[in-house]
Short mmCIF file of C-alpha atoms in Angstrom, two decimals:
data_model
loop_
_atom_site.label_atom_id
_atom_site.label_comp_id
_atom_site.label_asym_id
_atom_site.label_seq_id
_atom_site.Cartn_x
_atom_site.Cartn_y
_atom_site.Cartn_z
CA MET A 9 24.83 -17.95 -25.85
CA ASP A 10 21.69 -15.90 -26.01
CA VAL A 11 21.13 -17.05 -29.70
CA THR A 12 21.51 -20.72 -28.66
CA ARG A 13 19.00 -20.29 -25.71
CA ARG A 14 16.51 -18.73 -28.07
CA LYS A 15 16.98 -21.49 -30.75
CA THR A 16 16.38 -23.94 -27.89
CA VAL A 17 13.24 -22.14 -26.69
CA THR A 18 11.93 -22.12 -30.16
CA GLU A 19 12.47 -25.75 -30.61
CA ILE A 20 10.74 -26.61 -27.37
CA MET A 21 7.77 -24.36 -28.18
CA ARG A 22 7.56 -25.94 -31.68
CA VAL A 23 7.46 -29.53 -30.10
CA LEU A 24 4.88 -28.19 -27.39
CA VAL A 25 2.81 -26.89 -30.37
CA ASN A 26 2.97 -30.12 -32.28
CA LEU A 27 1.91 -32.05 -29.10
CA LEU A 28 -1.14 -29.78 -28.69
CA ILE A 29 -2.20 -30.28 -32.45
CA LEU A 30 -1.85 -34.11 -31.83
CA ILE A 31 -4.00 -34.25 -28.67
CA ALA A 32 -6.44 -31.99 -30.38
CA MET A 33 -6.83 -34.08 -33.41
CA THR A 34 -6.94 -37.15 -31.07
CA ILE A 35 -9.79 -35.66 -29.16
CA ALA A 36 -11.60 -34.73 -32.46
CA VAL A 37 -11.37 -38.37 -33.61
CA ILE A 38 -12.83 -39.67 -30.43
CA VAL A 39 -15.58 -37.22 -30.48
CA THR A 40 -16.34 -37.88 -34.06
CA MET A 41 -16.37 -41.70 -33.54
CA THR A 42 -18.50 -41.46 -30.48
CA LEU A 43 -21.06 -39.04 -32.34
CA THR A 44 -21.12 -41.50 -35.23
CA THR A 45 -21.80 -44.35 -33.15
CA PHE A 46 -24.70 -42.58 -31.28
CA LEU A 47 -26.22 -41.33 -34.72
CA SER A 48 -26.28 -44.75 -36.49
CA ALA A 49 -27.91 -46.34 -33.41
CA PHE A 50 -30.58 -43.62 -33.58
CA ILE A 51 -30.85 -43.95 -37.37
CA ALA A 52 -31.13 -47.80 -37.06
CA ALA A 53 -33.90 -47.51 -34.26
CA ALA A 54 -35.81 -44.97 -36.37
CA THR A 55 -35.65 -47.24 -39.42
CA THR A 56 -36.68 -50.36 -37.59
CA ALA A 57 -39.58 -48.27 -36.23
CA THR A 58 -40.42 -47.11 -39.51
CA VAL A 59 -40.25 -50.48 -41.17
CA THR A 60 -42.27 -52.07 -38.53
CA ALA A 61 -45.17 -49.57 -38.86
CA ALA A 62 -45.12 -49.99 -42.57
CA ALA A 63 -44.99 -53.83 -42.27
CA ALA A 64 -47.99 -53.65 -39.80
CA ALA A 65 -49.89 -51.49 -42.34
CA ALA A 66 -48.73 -53.38 -45.55
CA THR A 67 -49.13 -56.87 -44.55
CA THR A 68 -52.84 -56.95 -44.76
CA THR A 69 -52.53 -57.63 -48.47
CA THR A 70 -50.35 -60.19 -50.26
CA TRP A 71 -48.44 -57.66 -52.45
CA GLY A 72 -48.08 -55.45 -49.28
CA TRP A 73 -46.18 -58.38 -47.59
CA ILE A 74 -43.95 -59.13 -50.61
CA ILE A 75 -42.91 -55.46 -50.86
CA VAL A 76 -42.23 -55.26 -47.20
CA MET A 77 -39.96 -58.40 -47.55
CA LEU A 78 -38.12 -56.81 -50.51
CA ALA A 79 -37.70 -53.58 -48.70
CA THR A 80 -36.34 -55.50 -45.64
CA LEU A 81 -33.97 -57.46 -47.73
CA MET A 82 -32.68 -54.23 -49.29
CA LEU A 83 -31.81 -52.70 -45.75
#
């Protein structure tokens, strides 16, 4: 009887540990996706600001305008 009870407790603990691992992995995925979204938005804003500044400086010449257009297309 004692051996059976010990096996049952072991199985319950195993299931609980698996559930904790699953919850931790789910939280990690959610945090990673949130951080990725914020970082990509920040990078996009920084890139846009840089391209805008470069375009303002470079469009004073025809070649500068062409280079800015090509760089914008490559983004």
